[in-house]
Amino acid sequence: MKMRLLILAVVGLLSGACNRQASAPAAPKTELDRFQGTWYLVKAMQDGKSLPEDKVKQTTIVYKGDTFRYPGSTENATSKEGTIKLDETKTPKEMDVTSTEKEVRLGIYALDEGGYKVSFAPEGKPRPTALGSAPGSGYILQVWARQKNH
């Protein structure tokens, strides 16, 4: 009888520990986790020139895992789809994109609650050191906001 009570007590403690563990707060999200979902373009510049607002408003990007795709118009996109690699340990934080055609763009980004900004160098050029798109640089600057769920 005592053994049976002891086993029940141990089982009760174990299940209680499992329940407490399950309700513990989730681990802090990685930067890649924070990128997941659909974003819309708010502003875009290339080589110091703003892209037309009507083109900007048509552009969305979807991140799923370490992949991205532009579901709509891609006239001003660096590539229709591909993969991203983030390095949040660098300052500024780095984002490399590789298109399905194996074109690699080196960039930097800043992510906050409302969205993110990213600057990319032209293919084959060194990574930007600051967010921006100065005339003559060839750099692309994009400002994105998260699409709200309807």
Short mmCIF file of C-alpha atoms in Angstrom, two decimals:
data_model
loop_
_atom_site.label_atom_id
_atom_site.label_comp_id
_atom_site.label_asym_id
_atom_site.label_seq_id
_atom_site.Cartn_x
_atom_site.Cartn_y
_atom_site.Cartn_z
CA MET A 1 0.00 0.00 0.00
CA LYS A 2 2.81 2.44 0.94
CA MET A 3 4.62 1.61 -2.32
CA ARG A 4 1.45 2.30 -4.30
CA LEU A 5 1.01 5.72 -2.61
CA LEU A 6 4.67 6.52 -3.25
CA ILE A 7 4.29 5.66 -6.96
CA LEU A 8 1.14 7.80 -7.20
CA ALA A 9 2.93 10.68 -5.45
CA VAL A 10 5.89 10.42 -7.86
CA VAL A 11 3.57 10.27 -10.88
CA GLY A 12 1.69 13.30 -9.52
CA LEU A 13 4.92 15.25 -9.07
CA LEU A 14 6.16 14.34 -12.55
CA SER A 15 2.93 15.31 -14.26
CA GLY A 16 2.85 18.55 -12.27
CA ALA A 17 6.42 19.33 -13.36
CA CYS A 18 5.52 18.61 -16.99
CA ASN A 19 2.49 20.87 -16.77
CA ARG A 20 4.56 23.68 -15.26
CA GLN A 21 7.17 23.25 -17.96
CA ALA A 22 4.55 23.37 -20.72
CA SER A 23 3.18 26.67 -19.43
CA ALA A 24 6.61 28.30 -19.09
CA PRO A 25 7.05 31.33 -21.32
CA ALA A 26 8.27 30.55 -24.83
CA ALA A 27 11.95 31.03 -25.50
CA PRO A 28 12.83 34.42 -26.97
CA LYS A 29 12.20 34.43 -30.69
CA THR A 30 15.12 34.51 -33.07
CA GLU A 31 15.32 37.28 -35.63
CA LEU A 32 14.36 34.75 -38.32
CA ASP A 33 11.23 33.84 -36.32
CA ARG A 34 10.32 37.53 -36.17
CA PHE A 35 10.53 37.81 -39.99
CA GLN A 36 7.97 35.06 -40.63
CA GLY A 37 4.79 36.11 -42.43
CA THR A 38 3.75 38.71 -44.97
CA TRP A 39 5.16 42.23 -45.21
CA TYR A 40 4.31 45.13 -47.48
CA LEU A 41 6.70 47.67 -48.92
CA VAL A 42 6.33 51.18 -47.52
CA LYS A 43 9.25 52.92 -49.24
CA ALA A 44 11.99 51.92 -51.65
CA MET A 45 15.01 53.71 -53.09
CA GLN A 46 17.70 52.65 -55.50
CA ASP A 47 20.83 54.66 -56.16
CA GLY A 48 19.35 57.60 -54.22
CA LYS A 49 16.11 57.72 -56.21
CA SER A 50 12.70 56.85 -54.75
CA LEU A 51 10.74 54.21 -56.60
CA PRO A 52 7.25 55.26 -57.76
CA GLU A 53 4.64 54.99 -55.00
CA ASP A 54 2.23 52.96 -57.15
CA LYS A 55 4.94 50.29 -57.65
CA VAL A 56 5.84 50.35 -53.95
CA LYS A 57 2.23 49.84 -52.85
CA GLN A 58 1.91 46.72 -55.04
CA THR A 59 4.89 44.94 -53.49
CA THR A 60 4.64 42.33 -50.73
CA ILE A 61 7.07 39.71 -49.51
CA VAL A 62 6.39 36.47 -47.66
CA TYR A 63 8.94 34.80 -45.37
CA LYS A 64 8.51 31.14 -44.52
CA GLY A 65 11.38 29.47 -42.70
CA ASP A 66 14.57 30.73 -44.33
CA THR A 67 12.85 31.35 -47.70
CA PHE A 68 11.26 34.43 -49.22
CA ARG A 69 9.00 35.00 -52.17
CA TYR A 70 7.32 37.97 -53.79
CA PRO A 71 3.78 36.76 -54.56
CA GLY A 72 2.82 39.75 -56.72
CA SER A 73 4.66 42.21 -58.91
CA THR A 74 8.43 41.75 -58.83
CA GLU A 75 9.45 44.55 -61.13
CA ASN A 76 11.43 46.24 -58.33
CA ALA A 77 12.35 43.10 -56.40
CA THR A 78 15.90 41.86 -56.10
CA SER A 79 14.58 38.39 -57.03
CA LYS A 80 11.22 36.60 -57.25
CA GLU A 81 12.19 34.05 -54.55
CA GLY A 82 15.12 32.56 -52.70
CA THR A 83 16.64 32.12 -49.26
CA ILE A 84 17.77 34.51 -46.56
CA LYS A 85 20.55 34.18 -44.03
CA LEU A 86 20.64 36.52 -41.04
CA ASP A 87 23.52 37.33 -38.70
CA GLU A 88 22.09 39.23 -35.76
CA THR A 89 25.44 39.17 -33.92
CA LYS A 90 27.00 41.72 -36.30
CA THR A 91 26.65 45.49 -36.04
CA PRO A 92 24.88 46.47 -38.18
CA LYS A 93 22.92 43.21 -38.46
CA GLU A 94 23.52 41.37 -41.73
CA MET A 95 21.08 39.83 -44.21
CA ASP A 96 22.27 37.85 -47.21
CA VAL A 97 19.75 36.82 -49.85
CA THR A 98 20.36 34.15 -52.45
CA SER A 99 17.91 33.99 -55.32
CA THR A 100 16.82 30.74 -56.91
CA GLU A 101 19.10 31.81 -59.80
CA LYS A 102 22.01 31.82 -57.26
CA GLU A 103 22.37 35.61 -57.34
CA VAL A 104 23.71 36.73 -53.94
CA ARG A 105 23.00 40.14 -52.45
CA LEU A 106 24.77 41.32 -49.30
CA GLY A 107 22.74 43.57 -47.03
CA ILE A 108 22.22 45.00 -43.59
CA TYR A 109 18.96 45.40 -41.70
CA ALA A 110 17.26 46.87 -38.66
CA LEU A 111 14.15 45.15 -37.27
CA ASP A 112 11.71 46.66 -34.77
CA GLU A 113 8.12 46.06 -33.67
CA GLY A 114 6.60 47.99 -36.59
CA GLY A 115 8.72 46.68 -39.43
CA TYR A 116 12.21 46.56 -40.80
CA LYS A 117 14.61 48.46 -43.04
CA VAL A 118 17.13 46.77 -45.27
CA SER A 119 19.89 48.00 -47.60
CA PHE A 120 21.42 45.79 -50.25
CA ALA A 121 24.54 46.27 -52.32
CA PRO A 122 24.42 45.53 -56.06
CA GLU A 123 25.52 41.98 -56.85
CA GLY A 124 29.28 41.59 -56.51
CA LYS A 125 29.70 44.81 -54.48
CA PRO A 126 30.67 45.01 -50.80
CA ARG A 127 28.00 45.02 -48.09
CA PRO A 128 26.65 48.46 -47.09
CA THR A 129 27.94 49.81 -43.78
CA ALA A 130 24.87 51.99 -43.07
CA LEU A 131 21.19 51.89 -44.04
CA GLY A 132 20.64 54.13 -47.03
CA SER A 133 20.79 54.56 -50.77
CA ALA A 134 23.10 57.42 -51.65
CA PRO A 135 23.20 58.62 -55.28
CA GLY A 136 25.92 56.77 -57.17
CA SER A 137 26.10 53.93 -54.63
CA GLY A 138 23.80 51.54 -56.47
CA TYR A 139 22.46 50.52 -53.04
CA ILE A 140 18.83 49.57 -52.57
CA LEU A 141 16.97 50.73 -49.45
CA GLN A 142 13.63 49.15 -48.58
CA VAL A 143 11.30 49.93 -45.69
CA TRP A 144 8.77 47.19 -44.86
CA ALA A 145 5.80 46.97 -42.49
CA ARG A 146 4.11 43.79 -41.29
CA GLN A 147 0.79 43.05 -42.95
CA LYS A 148 -1.98 43.13 -40.37
CA ASN A 149 -4.23 40.08 -40.15
CA HIS A 150 -7.73 40.97 -41.22
#
